[in-house]
Short mmCIF file of C-alpha atoms in Angstrom, two decimals:
data_model
loop_
_atom_site.label_atom_id
_atom_site.label_comp_id
_atom_site.label_asym_id
_atom_site.label_seq_id
_atom_site.Cartn_x
_atom_site.Cartn_y
_atom_site.Cartn_z
CA MET A 127 14.24 24.81 -6.82
CA SER A 128 12.37 26.50 -4.02
CA PHE A 129 9.59 23.95 -4.04
CA LEU A 130 12.01 21.29 -2.89
CA GLY A 131 13.17 22.69 0.44
CA GLY A 132 10.01 24.26 1.76
CA ALA A 133 10.11 26.12 5.04
CA ARG A 134 11.66 23.44 7.17
CA SER A 135 15.22 23.79 8.26
CA SER A 136 15.95 20.29 9.43
CA THR A 137 19.00 20.35 11.61
CA SER A 138 20.10 17.12 13.15
CA ALA A 139 21.73 16.86 16.56
CA GLY A 140 25.23 16.78 15.06
CA GLY A 141 24.82 20.29 13.68
CA LEU A 142 24.24 19.15 10.09
CA ASN A 143 21.87 21.23 8.04
CA ASN A 144 20.31 18.47 5.96
CA ASP A 145 18.64 20.73 3.41
CA LYS A 146 21.89 22.49 2.61
CA ILE A 147 23.66 19.16 2.31
CA GLU A 148 20.98 17.71 0.07
CA MET A 149 21.13 20.72 -2.23
CA ALA A 150 24.91 20.44 -2.42
CA ILE A 151 24.66 16.74 -3.24
CA THR A 152 22.06 17.39 -5.93
CA GLU A 153 24.28 20.05 -7.46
CA LEU A 154 27.27 17.71 -7.36
CA ASP A 155 25.25 14.94 -9.03
CA THR A 156 24.01 17.30 -11.73
CA ILE A 157 27.49 18.49 -12.59
CA THR A 158 28.92 14.96 -12.59
CA ASP A 159 26.14 13.75 -14.87
CA PHE A 160 26.65 16.69 -17.22
CA PHE A 161 30.39 15.99 -17.35
CA ASN A 162 29.91 12.28 -18.06
CA ARG A 163 27.47 12.99 -20.87
CA MET A 164 29.89 15.53 -22.33
CA VAL A 165 32.73 13.00 -22.30
CA SER A 166 30.53 10.44 -23.99
CA SER A 167 29.13 12.77 -26.66
CA CYS A 168 32.46 14.34 -27.54
CA HIS A 169 34.06 10.91 -27.77
CA ALA A 170 31.40 9.78 -30.21
CA LYS A 171 31.79 12.92 -32.29
CA CYS A 172 35.53 13.48 -32.24
CA VAL A 173 37.48 10.29 -31.63
CA GLY A 174 37.75 7.88 -34.52
CA THR A 175 37.23 4.19 -33.98
CA ARG A 176 40.22 2.77 -35.77
CA TYR A 177 42.47 2.79 -32.68
CA ALA A 178 45.69 2.44 -34.62
CA GLU A 179 47.54 4.03 -31.72
CA GLY A 180 46.93 5.02 -28.11
CA ASP A 181 47.43 8.75 -28.44
CA LEU A 182 45.01 11.42 -29.54
CA ASN A 183 46.05 13.01 -32.82
CA LYS A 184 46.07 16.78 -33.34
CA GLY A 185 42.74 16.84 -35.13
CA GLU A 186 41.04 14.94 -32.33
CA MET A 187 42.51 17.28 -29.73
CA VAL A 188 41.26 20.38 -31.51
CA CYS A 189 37.86 18.76 -32.02
CA ILE A 190 37.61 17.92 -28.32
CA ASP A 191 38.40 21.49 -27.28
CA ARG A 192 35.73 22.85 -29.59
CA CYS A 193 33.28 20.15 -28.58
CA VAL A 194 33.56 21.05 -24.89
CA ALA A 195 33.03 24.74 -25.63
CA LYS A 196 30.01 24.04 -27.82
CA TYR A 197 28.46 21.60 -25.37
CA ASN A 198 28.74 24.19 -22.66
CA GLU A 199 27.12 26.84 -24.91
CA VAL A 200 24.26 24.51 -25.71
CA GLN A 201 23.72 23.79 -22.04
CA LYS A 202 23.53 27.51 -21.26
CA LYS A 203 21.18 28.29 -24.13
CA VAL A 204 18.85 25.38 -23.36
CA GLY A 205 18.77 26.40 -19.70
CA GLU A 206 17.90 29.99 -20.60
CA LYS A 207 15.22 28.87 -23.01
CA ILE A 208 13.60 26.55 -20.49
CA GLN A 209 13.63 29.25 -17.84
CA SER A 210 12.18 31.88 -20.15
CA ARG A 211 9.41 29.52 -21.24
CA GLY A 212 8.68 28.72 -17.64
CA ALA A 213 8.54 32.41 -16.72
CA ALA A 214 6.33 33.21 -19.72
CA GLY A 215 4.06 30.31 -18.81
CA ASN A 216 3.70 31.62 -15.24
CA ALA A 217 2.99 35.14 -16.43
CA SER A 218 0.26 34.16 -18.86
CA GLY A 219 -1.19 31.30 -16.78
CA MET B 267 29.68 24.79 -5.97
CA ASP B 268 30.38 26.89 -2.95
CA PHE B 269 31.21 24.98 0.19
CA SER B 270 32.33 27.99 2.22
CA GLY B 271 29.05 28.32 4.12
CA PHE B 272 29.46 24.87 5.62
CA ASN B 273 30.55 24.20 9.17
CA SER B 274 33.18 21.56 9.85
CA ALA B 275 30.69 18.74 10.54
CA GLU B 276 28.98 19.43 7.24
CA GLN B 277 32.32 19.72 5.47
CA ALA B 278 33.40 16.33 6.85
CA HIS B 279 30.10 14.81 5.77
CA MET B 280 30.44 16.27 2.29
CA ASN B 281 33.98 14.96 1.99
CA LYS B 282 32.75 11.44 2.76
CA VAL B 283 29.96 11.81 0.22
CA ILE B 284 32.36 13.10 -2.42
CA GLU B 285 34.78 10.24 -1.79
CA LYS B 286 32.01 7.68 -2.23
CA LYS B 287 30.81 9.36 -5.42
CA GLN B 288 34.33 9.43 -6.85
CA MET B 289 34.57 5.69 -6.27
CA GLN B 290 31.23 5.08 -7.98
CA ASP B 291 32.22 7.34 -10.83
CA PHE B 292 35.45 5.45 -11.33
CA LEU B 293 33.60 2.13 -11.50
CA ARG B 294 31.15 3.61 -14.00
CA LEU B 295 34.04 4.87 -16.14
CA TYR B 296 35.61 1.41 -16.06
CA ALA B 297 32.39 -0.28 -17.17
CA ASN B 298 31.91 2.28 -19.94
CA ILE B 299 35.39 1.82 -21.33
CA VAL B 300 35.01 -1.96 -21.33
CA GLU B 301 31.73 -1.78 -23.22
CA LYS B 302 32.93 0.81 -25.75
CA CYS B 303 36.21 -0.90 -26.49
CA PHE B 304 34.65 -4.33 -26.66
CA SER B 305 32.03 -3.26 -29.19
CA THR B 306 34.47 -1.50 -31.49
CA CYS B 307 37.39 -3.92 -31.22
CA CYS B 308 36.05 -7.43 -30.78
CA ASN B 309 34.21 -8.60 -33.83
CA ASP B 310 35.74 -11.97 -34.55
CA PHE B 311 34.18 -14.84 -32.65
CA THR B 312 35.88 -17.72 -34.42
CA SER B 313 38.00 -18.13 -31.30
CA LYS B 314 37.61 -17.76 -27.54
CA ALA B 315 40.94 -15.99 -27.07
CA LEU B 316 41.61 -12.38 -27.99
CA SER B 317 43.69 -12.13 -31.15
CA SER B 318 46.77 -9.92 -30.91
CA LYS B 319 45.06 -7.39 -33.18
CA GLU B 320 42.06 -7.22 -30.88
CA ASP B 321 44.31 -7.01 -27.85
CA GLN B 322 46.24 -4.08 -29.33
CA CYS B 323 42.99 -2.41 -30.34
CA VAL B 324 41.59 -2.69 -26.82
CA MET B 325 44.79 -1.30 -25.29
CA ASN B 326 44.79 1.65 -27.70
CA CYS B 327 41.09 2.21 -27.18
CA THR B 328 41.46 2.32 -23.41
CA GLU B 329 44.42 4.67 -23.52
CA LYS B 330 42.72 6.94 -26.01
CA PHE B 331 39.53 7.13 -23.99
CA LEU B 332 41.40 7.94 -20.79
CA LYS B 333 43.41 10.68 -22.53
CA HIS B 334 40.21 12.01 -24.05
CA SER B 335 38.48 12.04 -20.68
CA GLU B 336 41.46 13.86 -19.16
CA ARG B 337 41.41 16.49 -21.87
CA VAL B 338 37.68 17.08 -21.53
CA GLY B 339 38.21 17.39 -17.79
CA SER B 340 40.87 20.09 -18.22
CA ARG B 341 38.77 22.09 -20.67
CA PHE B 342 35.75 21.76 -18.40
CA ALA B 343 37.72 22.97 -15.39
CA GLU B 344 39.00 25.96 -17.40
CA LEU B 345 35.46 26.85 -18.39
CA ASN B 346 34.23 26.67 -14.83
CA ALA B 347 37.18 28.60 -13.44
CA GLY B 348 36.54 31.36 -15.97
CA ALA B 349 32.75 31.44 -15.46
#
């Protein structure tokens, strides 16, 4: 994300490097958002809606483990694909 | 997320930011659970009060979602620690 920071290094009087802080906050937000979406998706896919009891059964637990692993894989692959398309676009454009 | 390059003023600032975000995240989780459990459990509007069946359903739903969220959190942390 080099277009975001530019060449300025804005340092306030209190010794805070604002660019670094903003990047850290953006990263934190991204990861939190990713986690929340993963919780939501895996709940929809793995946890039944009968709610006969308050505990997760064995099948649901196994499903959740696999769901998290798959979600993570998908995130990686999509990221790679987007980056490779972007690089190819830059090369040919 | 590598916070080692931060000086102590920045670290303190980040801690405050993280605390605020955790609070917001908790409130978001709460609202989500309410909506999810309400839509699956409460389908009988012949009465204003929650029936005991609906009440039990909501309790189970909440507990299940929290356990699910915990489990996803552990798996996610494992993945990130390994990466």
